[in-house]
Amino acid sequence: MSTDTPHPAPRPLTKTPAEITASINPSPRRRLAIILSFPLLILLAVPFWWYTTSIERLPLPESRISALEGANYTAPRAHILFTADSSAFPTPPPGRRQFDTKDILRSLGKEVTKGVDGIFAKQKPSERDVRQWDLVYEGDKEAIGAILRVHIRTWEYANSSFPLEPYVQLPETGLMTSGIPAGTLVLPVHPDQVGDRNLKLHYKIALINSILSVYPPRSPEIPLRALKYAPNITLSFVLLNEDATQGDYVHSWDIEGTIKDHFLPHLEALRPIFNFTIESQILYHAPLSFAPSYSEIPGGERDKALDASVDVINSMPDHSQKVSMEAAVKVMEDERGNKAWMINREQMTIFVNSEKWSLDSAQAFLLPQFGGVVILNPPLTSFQSHSYHLSRTALAPAFHLFTQHLYSLLALPSLPYTPNKLHVPPPPSPFHRPSSLMQPLSPWQVHQALLARLEENFQEGKKTLKGIVRLVRKIGEMKVGEGVRDTVLGAVIRLENVQAFVLARDAVELANKAFFDPSMMGLLYFPDEHKFAVYTPLFAPIAVPLIIGLLRELLSRRKRGKAVEYTEKSQSDHVTLNEIQEGAVHGIATSQVDINEKEKTMESSGDSLSDNSPLRTIRSRVIPGET
């Protein structure tokens, strides 16, 4: 006997497959709404995308930039303070009017400016220079803060014969300076010359020649080896040691004291032009592939090096540089003696990569627009030890060369010592030797350097602005926002009104800032072609299913519409047939006119009879001859 409970009978299906499918799938209207929601969302995001990716191109002041191309800036006029000792002019005889020194200087100053203008007037119109300075006198408002000075000095040690010998006063003080500020252009006159009847003419000639020497009508050009102007410059002093594991290395050096002696006097004068940052470090490098030997210098090489040194000294225009160079060479000879580190010719040719070399030329070299390198031989007292300290005396020759390198890299002018125009200044004291250090820059040299950098910045600013305009014209999709436009406009305004070094410096800075603006540089690295190349693979896989689904839904709705239309027509035909049949049952005959009216009614409603329509069948029976 089985104890299994009987299974309940299966429930009959209450829904057809079509109803089940309809309950699972959304309705056609809802399915269409879902499909259309995706492109609708994209359309709603188009304004935001357009706003975030649109290219803003504000107009640049192209006409004003074009006007700057052929324009020349107006250099600021310098004020030269003109002073003199009261004893530099003869005393009038009794009964004659006694003029003040200031009145005499004004009269002499007019003659000097008139003579300079006459010299420039004789030049060709296309090459004619313009005087960019004026003489001012004590008590004038323009004399306040004047850094350029000219002074006529009565000096008993001056040359007692004409012509006069003007010079620029050294910064060192002593018995011979008589309290004259450093950098003053001095015209020394002997007391015996004061009574000369042609003294005024000699003053005029000496003043014109000396002022045109220290203040030329055109600023000096910036050589290619010089650094491009930058307001902030870092001076990095690096001591390179060979591998310290082999011994004989420098463990310390008196860098602070050496910089104070050799560099600070020169850097202090350049504060209106540059901002300097000084740093120092000691580094180590791998040893050379060959080992120099410390041995006697051959006589021929020694004479060759001395001849080269003499040629270099004689070629220097600055007397103070000659004196300092001679002292540096003498110090090196005293310290080194007849011995030096020797390298054979083949190794030296490979090392310097040149067949023309000498002991002097291999000692130091200049890297254009970068810096200088000096090969320093260790002191003689350090040969017995493995590490040593470099004192100020040991660093003096190297830093003397570094100072010359600094002048070359910054394009600093030197005083043009020429006969009958500008002479070498006398020593500050007859009891002390002249300093072996290079003399600091005079205000005349600083002013010339400032004018040269002013011209450089003016030309660089025009060139950069012109490049911006050309670049914006060439690349039509480049963005020119409000920040770029304001920066360019600020540079143009400063160049139009440039009469000071600060304006030219700021103009170049603004022009470079606009040229390298991130909003403009972005299009150069990510143009529109790159955007399409990135967006197409990203959105194509998403867009294709949406488009296909939308097309399928439209086709499906079209089929469903035709099916509903066919069903409605069939129902209308059946109603008409039923009316005709009922009329036949009740004895009412259906005429041809009635059938025609039914057809017109359907045609007026936009319907037409199908081939298998019951009405068409009845019509064929009533109207004979129609098939």
XYZ file of C-alpha atoms in Angstrom:
627
model
C 0.000 0.000 0.000
C 1.506 3.272 -1.088
C 1.723 6.107 1.407
C 2.691 8.797 -1.123
C 0.376 11.756 -1.178
C -1.081 12.509 -4.577
C 0.397 15.507 -6.460
C -1.980 18.390 -6.962
C -3.244 18.796 -10.451
C -1.373 21.496 -12.444
C -3.144 24.768 -12.709
C -4.403 25.629 -16.089
C -2.609 28.511 -17.793
C -4.582 31.667 -17.237
C -2.430 33.830 -19.597
C -1.522 33.361 -23.179
C 2.119 33.659 -24.346
C 1.335 37.009 -25.909
C -0.010 38.307 -22.617
C 3.050 37.012 -20.744
C 5.369 38.703 -23.238
C 3.373 41.916 -22.951
C 3.598 41.832 -19.145
C 7.395 41.345 -19.194
C 8.308 43.813 -21.919
C 7.432 47.488 -21.509
C 4.779 48.987 -23.631
C 5.809 50.428 -27.001
C 5.238 53.960 -25.755
C 7.370 53.408 -22.682
C 10.064 51.667 -24.724
C 10.186 54.628 -27.112
C 10.417 57.046 -24.196
C 13.351 55.096 -22.768
C 15.184 55.103 -26.086
C 14.529 58.807 -26.671
C 15.724 59.717 -23.163
C 19.366 59.058 -24.126
C 19.572 61.459 -27.092
C 17.405 63.904 -25.133
C 19.951 63.875 -22.330
C 22.720 64.475 -24.855
C 20.793 67.383 -26.374
C 20.296 68.913 -22.933
C 24.058 68.638 -22.292
C 24.970 70.309 -25.597
C 24.704 73.901 -24.225
C 26.988 73.058 -21.301
C 29.446 71.307 -23.623
C 29.304 74.234 -26.026
C 30.010 76.699 -23.217
C 32.911 74.731 -21.797
C 34.555 73.936 -25.151
C 33.835 77.129 -27.054
C 36.863 79.148 -28.166
C 36.898 82.732 -26.972
C 38.778 85.004 -29.378
C 38.820 88.566 -28.160
C 40.339 91.142 -30.534
C 43.957 92.155 -30.013
C 45.238 95.714 -30.566
C 46.848 94.739 -33.870
C 46.919 98.277 -35.257
C 48.792 99.573 -32.223
C 51.208 96.650 -32.378
C 51.837 97.339 -36.075
C 52.502 100.988 -35.243
C 55.130 99.906 -32.718
C 57.032 97.949 -35.360
C 58.457 101.033 -37.042
C 58.558 103.219 -33.946
C 61.609 104.082 -31.904
C 61.433 104.661 -28.212
C 62.347 107.981 -26.676
C 65.268 107.375 -24.379
C 65.000 109.093 -21.009
C 67.049 112.256 -20.789
C 69.815 112.108 -18.234
C 70.734 114.963 -15.951
C 74.451 115.598 -15.449
C 75.322 117.676 -12.417
C 77.984 120.234 -13.393
C 80.124 121.602 -10.539
C 83.541 123.226 -10.168
C 85.951 124.597 -7.624
C 85.679 128.325 -7.202
C 89.408 128.599 -7.873
C 89.032 126.938 -11.295
C 88.155 130.277 -12.885
C 90.292 133.421 -12.970
C 89.505 136.289 -10.637
C 88.382 139.412 -12.532
C 90.516 142.529 -12.144
C 89.383 145.301 -9.831
C 86.438 147.219 -11.190
C 85.071 144.242 -13.121
C 81.922 142.423 -12.097
C 82.424 139.299 -10.034
C 80.226 136.451 -11.317
C 79.148 133.524 -9.210
C 80.589 130.122 -9.988
C 77.106 128.873 -10.876
C 76.646 131.632 -13.469
C 80.023 130.866 -15.004
C 79.134 127.169 -15.166
C 75.808 127.960 -16.846
C 77.562 129.986 -19.511
C 80.144 127.247 -20.026
C 77.431 124.565 -20.055
C 75.560 126.358 -22.841
C 78.718 126.408 -24.921
C 79.243 122.679 -24.322
C 75.687 121.655 -25.275
C 75.808 123.963 -28.285
C 79.059 122.360 -29.411
C 77.680 118.807 -29.032
C 74.537 119.695 -30.990
C 76.720 121.230 -33.692
C 78.714 118.003 -34.007
C 75.519 115.968 -34.412
C 74.099 118.477 -36.925
C 76.985 117.781 -39.293
C 76.016 114.105 -39.551
C 73.821 112.666 -42.297
C 70.087 113.071 -41.621
C 69.562 109.307 -41.710
C 72.377 108.718 -39.216
C 72.067 111.849 -37.122
C 72.379 111.370 -33.376
C 70.482 113.259 -30.717
C 71.808 114.499 -27.410
C 70.062 112.608 -24.618
C 71.407 114.538 -21.651
C 71.237 117.974 -20.090
C 73.566 119.792 -17.743
C 72.084 120.811 -14.408
C 73.569 122.832 -11.603
C 73.472 122.942 -7.834
C 70.223 124.400 -6.577
C 68.192 123.250 -9.574
C 65.235 120.970 -9.025
C 66.574 118.533 -11.632
C 69.851 118.239 -9.724
C 68.159 116.333 -6.910
C 69.134 112.676 -7.187
C 71.493 113.172 -10.141
C 74.050 110.351 -10.230
C 76.107 111.573 -13.204
C 78.521 114.289 -12.185
C 81.145 116.458 -13.895
C 83.542 118.470 -11.767
C 86.313 120.937 -12.659
C 89.042 120.522 -10.066
C 91.984 122.739 -9.300
C 94.819 120.342 -8.553
C 98.452 121.082 -8.040
C 99.446 117.619 -9.283
C 97.650 118.068 -12.593
C 99.514 118.346 -15.858
C 100.582 121.940 -16.272
C 100.382 121.854 -20.062
C 97.376 121.671 -22.341
C 95.294 119.767 -23.353
C 93.512 118.903 -20.148
C 93.412 115.267 -19.033
C 89.937 114.361 -17.704
C 89.442 111.092 -15.816
C 86.773 109.206 -13.872
C 87.293 109.255 -10.122
C 88.050 105.870 -8.519
C 85.964 104.658 -5.565
C 89.060 104.378 -3.380
C 89.689 107.302 -1.050
C 93.049 108.836 -0.319
C 95.105 111.987 -0.363
C 94.592 112.467 -4.104
C 90.794 112.198 -4.187
C 90.004 115.400 -2.245
C 86.552 114.115 -1.271
C 85.234 113.894 -4.825
C 82.452 111.264 -5.117
C 83.382 108.052 -6.897
C 82.465 107.924 -10.571
C 82.670 111.686 -11.085
C 84.107 112.871 -14.388
C 86.922 115.158 -13.220
C 88.668 117.864 -15.254
C 91.914 118.596 -13.419
C 93.432 121.985 -14.032
C 96.753 123.214 -12.678
C 96.714 126.534 -10.808
C 99.154 127.931 -13.339
C 96.648 127.241 -16.144
C 93.790 129.183 -14.580
C 95.038 132.502 -15.911
C 95.317 131.319 -19.508
C 93.356 133.488 -21.937
C 92.056 130.390 -23.802
C 91.047 128.504 -20.653
C 87.334 128.600 -21.524
C 88.040 127.047 -24.923
C 90.137 124.291 -23.338
C 87.345 123.613 -20.855
C 84.829 123.364 -23.693
C 86.942 120.972 -25.773
C 87.802 118.742 -22.814
C 84.187 118.615 -21.615
C 82.796 117.744 -25.054
C 85.358 115.002 -25.697
C 85.128 113.450 -22.239
C 81.323 113.528 -21.985
C 80.915 111.972 -25.430
C 83.390 109.267 -24.375
C 81.568 108.244 -21.203
C 78.092 109.004 -22.599
C 78.072 108.024 -26.305
C 75.008 109.018 -28.337
C 74.131 105.392 -29.035
C 73.897 102.634 -26.492
C 76.329 99.719 -26.913
C 75.100 96.576 -28.638
C 74.535 93.351 -26.734
C 76.956 90.674 -28.052
C 75.769 87.143 -28.723
C 77.845 85.699 -25.892
C 75.977 87.829 -23.349
C 73.005 86.597 -21.386
C 69.554 87.507 -22.553
C 68.069 89.976 -20.134
C 66.322 88.567 -17.100
C 65.590 90.612 -13.976
C 66.637 87.793 -11.647
C 70.061 86.188 -12.070
C 71.551 83.424 -9.944
C 75.325 83.355 -9.521
C 76.317 79.804 -8.672
C 79.915 79.195 -7.613
C 80.748 75.494 -7.837
C 83.999 73.849 -6.793
C 84.467 70.546 -8.634
C 86.655 68.012 -6.855
C 87.975 64.875 -8.426
C 87.010 61.591 -6.778
C 87.763 62.159 -3.077
C 88.560 58.490 -2.507
C 91.933 59.081 -4.153
C 92.754 61.951 -1.775
C 93.997 65.451 -2.627
C 90.668 67.246 -2.519
C 89.406 70.594 -1.246
C 87.324 70.200 1.882
C 86.551 73.914 2.376
C 87.095 77.302 0.792
C 86.762 80.911 1.850
C 83.985 81.620 -0.602
C 82.141 84.274 1.411
C 85.169 86.504 1.845
C 86.234 86.070 -1.769
C 82.786 86.978 -3.084
C 82.752 89.997 -0.807
C 86.100 91.192 -2.178
C 85.647 90.430 -5.878
C 81.922 90.485 -6.660
C 79.865 92.531 -4.220
C 81.344 95.912 -5.278
C 80.307 95.177 -8.865
C 76.900 93.717 -8.030
C 75.955 96.602 -5.780
C 76.215 99.046 -8.675
C 73.955 96.844 -10.836
C 71.032 96.797 -8.419
C 68.886 99.097 -10.619
C 69.141 96.557 -13.462
C 69.483 93.056 -11.977
C 68.509 91.201 -8.831
C 71.274 88.773 -7.942
C 71.069 85.589 -5.912
C 74.361 83.995 -4.883
C 74.859 80.331 -4.027
C 77.898 78.090 -3.669
C 78.546 74.364 -3.382
C 81.301 71.763 -3.500
C 80.773 68.822 -5.862
C 82.770 65.768 -6.899
C 83.383 64.343 -10.346
C 84.928 61.222 -11.802
C 88.694 61.293 -12.442
C 90.155 61.911 -15.870
C 91.178 59.028 -18.073
C 94.777 60.302 -17.919
C 96.882 61.602 -15.039
C 98.667 64.986 -15.350
C 102.192 65.099 -13.966
C 103.611 67.890 -11.819
C 106.954 68.733 -13.393
C 109.164 71.510 -14.688
C 107.693 73.809 -17.349
C 109.689 73.696 -20.595
C 111.341 76.982 -21.424
C 109.534 77.332 -24.729
C 106.117 76.742 -23.183
C 106.848 79.182 -20.372
C 107.891 81.912 -22.795
C 104.848 81.191 -24.937
C 102.511 81.531 -21.958
C 104.179 84.773 -20.846
C 103.930 86.229 -24.351
C 100.245 85.335 -24.481
C 99.699 86.997 -21.103
C 101.471 90.151 -22.262
C 99.337 90.277 -25.417
C 96.160 89.921 -23.370
C 97.243 92.674 -20.975
C 98.173 95.056 -23.776
C 94.841 94.497 -25.531
C 92.851 95.611 -22.486
C 91.463 99.159 -22.890
C 90.944 99.673 -19.174
C 94.106 100.640 -17.299
C 92.754 99.311 -14.011
C 92.139 95.947 -15.663
C 95.707 95.933 -16.958
C 97.090 96.601 -13.490
C 94.921 93.928 -11.874
C 95.796 91.406 -14.601
C 99.517 92.058 -14.180
C 99.189 91.567 -10.445
C 97.261 88.322 -10.943
C 99.895 86.962 -13.363
C 102.655 87.902 -10.940
C 100.872 86.142 -8.078
C 100.470 82.993 -10.176
C 104.145 83.064 -11.147
C 105.254 83.530 -7.537
C 103.050 80.683 -6.298
C 103.650 78.246 -9.125
C 107.307 78.956 -9.840
C 108.781 76.871 -12.654
C 106.543 73.846 -12.053
C 103.031 73.092 -13.202
C 100.700 70.226 -13.998
C 101.780 68.986 -17.409
C 99.750 67.114 -20.048
C 101.261 65.821 -23.242
C 100.164 67.287 -26.546
C 98.011 64.354 -27.673
C 96.046 64.193 -24.434
C 95.612 67.956 -24.331
C 94.310 68.037 -27.906
C 91.695 65.425 -27.041
C 90.814 67.149 -23.776
C 90.174 70.612 -25.203
C 89.000 69.287 -28.605
C 91.244 71.728 -30.415
C 94.671 71.713 -31.981
C 95.315 75.311 -30.885
C 95.982 75.355 -27.189
C 98.432 76.729 -24.688
C 98.974 76.667 -20.963
C 97.356 80.069 -20.689
C 94.328 79.367 -22.886
C 93.649 76.065 -21.161
C 93.533 77.718 -17.744
C 90.057 79.236 -18.162
C 87.335 79.495 -20.776
C 83.976 81.163 -21.154
C 80.733 79.355 -21.952
C 78.578 81.852 -23.890
C 75.263 82.720 -22.229
C 76.027 80.351 -19.367
C 79.143 80.989 -17.278
C 82.877 80.533 -16.958
C 85.241 77.727 -15.996
C 88.648 78.134 -14.350
C 91.109 75.281 -13.827
C 92.771 75.943 -10.476
C 96.052 74.300 -9.585
C 96.262 73.328 -5.906
C 98.542 75.390 -3.655
C 102.129 74.207 -3.262
C 101.710 73.806 0.489
C 98.984 71.197 0.009
C 101.017 68.521 -1.728
C 101.896 66.767 1.518
C 98.272 66.547 2.707
C 95.245 64.732 1.345
C 92.780 67.608 1.905
C 93.247 71.306 2.161
C 91.492 74.652 2.452
C 91.428 77.331 -0.251
C 92.038 80.779 1.197
C 91.254 84.154 -0.331
C 94.777 84.405 -1.708
C 94.490 81.043 -3.454
C 91.096 81.961 -4.927
C 92.111 85.463 -6.055
C 93.392 84.529 -9.575
C 90.332 82.411 -10.330
C 87.868 85.020 -9.129
C 89.684 87.721 -11.031
C 88.892 85.731 -14.182
C 85.337 85.138 -12.984
C 84.884 88.897 -12.682
C 85.943 89.325 -16.295
C 83.561 86.536 -17.294
C 80.760 88.333 -15.451
C 81.435 91.515 -17.397
C 81.313 89.558 -20.670
C 78.143 87.651 -19.816
C 76.272 90.768 -18.683
C 77.619 92.928 -21.544
C 78.938 95.558 -19.157
C 80.827 98.361 -20.929
C 84.302 99.488 -19.950
C 85.553 103.045 -19.788
C 87.073 104.040 -23.160
C 90.491 105.360 -22.220
C 91.760 107.230 -25.280
C 94.309 110.060 -25.565
C 92.958 113.625 -25.416
C 89.497 112.329 -24.431
C 89.607 110.198 -21.298
C 92.693 109.366 -19.285
C 93.604 106.834 -16.625
C 92.768 108.120 -13.137
C 95.652 108.840 -10.773
C 96.240 106.517 -7.811
C 94.278 107.483 -4.696
C 97.439 107.797 -2.647
C 101.145 107.926 -3.537
C 101.964 105.863 -0.461
C 99.878 102.797 -1.382
C 99.982 100.470 -4.358
C 96.882 100.388 -6.545
C 94.483 97.580 -5.782
C 94.865 94.447 -7.898
C 91.080 94.040 -7.956
C 88.980 95.260 -10.836
C 87.462 98.634 -10.104
C 83.679 98.666 -9.627
C 81.413 100.086 -12.259
C 81.097 103.830 -12.427
C 77.669 105.498 -12.765
C 78.516 106.231 -16.402
C 79.013 102.522 -17.144
C 75.869 101.533 -15.253
C 73.849 104.097 -17.189
C 75.157 102.782 -20.511
C 74.345 99.209 -19.487
C 70.849 100.336 -18.508
C 70.318 102.035 -21.882
C 71.570 98.941 -23.717
C 69.163 96.695 -21.813
C 66.387 99.228 -22.364
C 66.922 98.993 -26.113
C 67.078 95.193 -25.910
C 63.825 94.962 -23.938
C 62.077 97.381 -26.287
C 63.014 95.354 -29.360
C 62.257 92.053 -27.621
C 58.832 93.288 -26.531
C 57.928 94.372 -30.072
C 59.158 91.067 -31.465
C 57.122 89.027 -28.981
C 53.925 91.010 -29.562
C 54.332 90.668 -33.311
C 54.793 86.919 -32.866
C 51.566 86.706 -30.835
C 49.587 88.473 -33.566
C 51.083 86.279 -36.282
C 50.375 83.112 -34.277
C 46.754 84.067 -33.577
C 46.186 84.819 -37.260
C 47.699 81.523 -38.347
C 45.779 79.317 -35.902
C 42.126 80.243 -36.187
C 41.053 78.037 -33.284
C 43.507 79.530 -30.783
C 41.842 80.937 -27.699
C 42.393 84.591 -26.845
C 40.767 85.162 -23.488
C 40.322 88.280 -21.443
C 43.495 87.624 -19.470
C 45.617 87.312 -22.612
C 44.087 90.419 -24.147
C 44.669 92.505 -21.014
C 48.258 91.259 -20.765
C 48.971 92.144 -24.395
C 47.316 95.528 -23.960
C 49.434 96.213 -20.879
C 52.607 95.398 -22.801
C 51.552 97.683 -25.674
C 50.811 100.593 -23.329
C 54.190 100.254 -21.645
C 56.029 100.115 -24.958
C 54.167 103.162 -26.240
C 55.126 105.162 -23.168
C 58.514 103.614 -22.492
C 60.740 106.282 -21.004
C 62.099 104.293 -18.106
C 63.881 101.000 -17.784
C 61.177 99.580 -15.504
C 58.484 100.037 -18.169
C 60.534 98.232 -20.813
C 61.305 95.421 -18.390
C 57.627 95.037 -17.455
C 56.601 95.191 -21.127
C 58.845 92.250 -22.015
C 57.610 90.312 -19.005
C 53.965 90.867 -19.939
C 54.576 90.022 -23.599
C 56.275 86.747 -22.693
C 53.516 85.990 -20.188
C 50.891 86.435 -22.901
C 52.859 84.403 -25.446
C 53.206 81.439 -23.072
C 49.728 81.710 -21.551
C 48.358 78.199 -20.787
C 45.035 78.944 -22.486
C 46.879 79.644 -25.754
C 49.434 76.880 -25.440
C 46.787 74.224 -24.823
C 45.553 74.290 -28.404
C 49.064 73.737 -29.722
C 49.343 70.439 -27.856
C 45.645 69.380 -28.027
C 44.083 70.776 -31.239
C 40.542 69.952 -32.361
C 41.781 67.062 -34.498
C 43.087 65.365 -31.371
C 39.759 65.927 -29.597
C 37.825 64.233 -32.388
C 40.342 61.403 -32.415
C 39.709 60.884 -28.690
C 35.935 61.411 -28.630
C 35.078 59.261 -31.679
C 36.221 55.895 -30.217
C 34.574 56.866 -26.937
C 31.092 57.796 -28.165
C 30.801 55.627 -31.299
C 30.128 52.344 -29.390
C 27.446 54.157 -27.384
C 25.814 55.942 -30.296
C 25.477 52.923 -32.623
C 23.151 50.843 -30.339
C 21.048 53.931 -29.623
C 20.600 54.708 -33.307
C 19.847 51.081 -34.224
C 17.344 50.736 -31.353
C 15.616 53.963 -32.347
C 15.333 52.851 -36.001
C 13.953 49.455 -34.981
C 11.387 51.103 -32.726
C 10.280 53.442 -35.494
C 9.909 50.531 -37.937
C 7.972 48.542 -35.340
C 5.594 51.429 -34.712
C 5.066 51.798 -38.426
C 4.149 48.118 -38.768
C 1.794 48.331 -35.806
C 0.115 51.358 -37.349
C -0.497 49.550 -40.623
C -1.933 46.543 -38.773
C -4.377 48.738 -36.827
C -5.388 50.524 -40.025
C -6.060 47.218 -41.777
C -8.146 45.985 -38.844
C -10.280 49.143 -38.837
C -10.906 48.833 -42.584
C -11.941 45.212 -42.253
C -14.378 46.050 -39.472
C -15.901 48.847 -41.606
C -16.387 46.460 -44.541
C -18.052 43.899 -42.308
C -20.453 46.526 -40.971
C -21.408 47.528 -44.503
C -21.887 43.889 -45.497
C -24.096 43.293 -42.488
C -26.265 46.267 -43.429
C -26.671 44.950 -46.973
C -27.488 41.463 -45.735
C -30.046 42.787 -43.259
C -31.601 44.816 -46.042
C -31.839 41.706 -48.219
C -33.497 39.759 -45.385
C -36.099 42.462 -44.884
C -36.677 42.725 -48.591
C -34.725 45.919 -49.123
C -32.697 45.775 -52.321
C -29.292 47.275 -52.438
C -28.827 49.340 -55.495
C -25.736 50.449 -57.342
C -26.302 53.958 -56.089
C -26.123 52.831 -52.466
C -22.875 50.993 -53.056
C -21.383 54.041 -54.794
C -22.388 56.246 -51.879
C -20.656 53.843 -49.482
C -17.489 54.041 -51.575
C -17.583 57.857 -51.657
C -18.080 57.945 -47.910
C -14.991 55.794 -47.379
C -12.933 57.790 -49.911
C -13.905 61.089 -48.256
C -12.635 59.717 -44.957
C -9.289 58.864 -46.597
C -9.899 55.100 -46.859
C -9.850 52.872 -49.909
C -11.307 49.475 -50.682
C -8.970 46.556 -50.487
C -9.023 43.816 -53.102
C -10.616 41.275 -50.758
C -13.097 43.753 -49.249
C -16.680 42.363 -48.927
C -18.017 45.644 -50.277
C -15.977 45.233 -53.450
C -17.377 41.645 -53.749
C -20.973 42.833 -53.449
C -20.304 45.701 -55.849
C -19.005 43.230 -58.417
C -22.210 41.297 -58.122
C -24.506 44.277 -58.372
C -22.641 46.078 -61.159
C -22.410 43.750 -64.103
C -19.262 43.748 -66.150
C -16.905 44.690 -63.291
C -14.334 42.100 -62.402
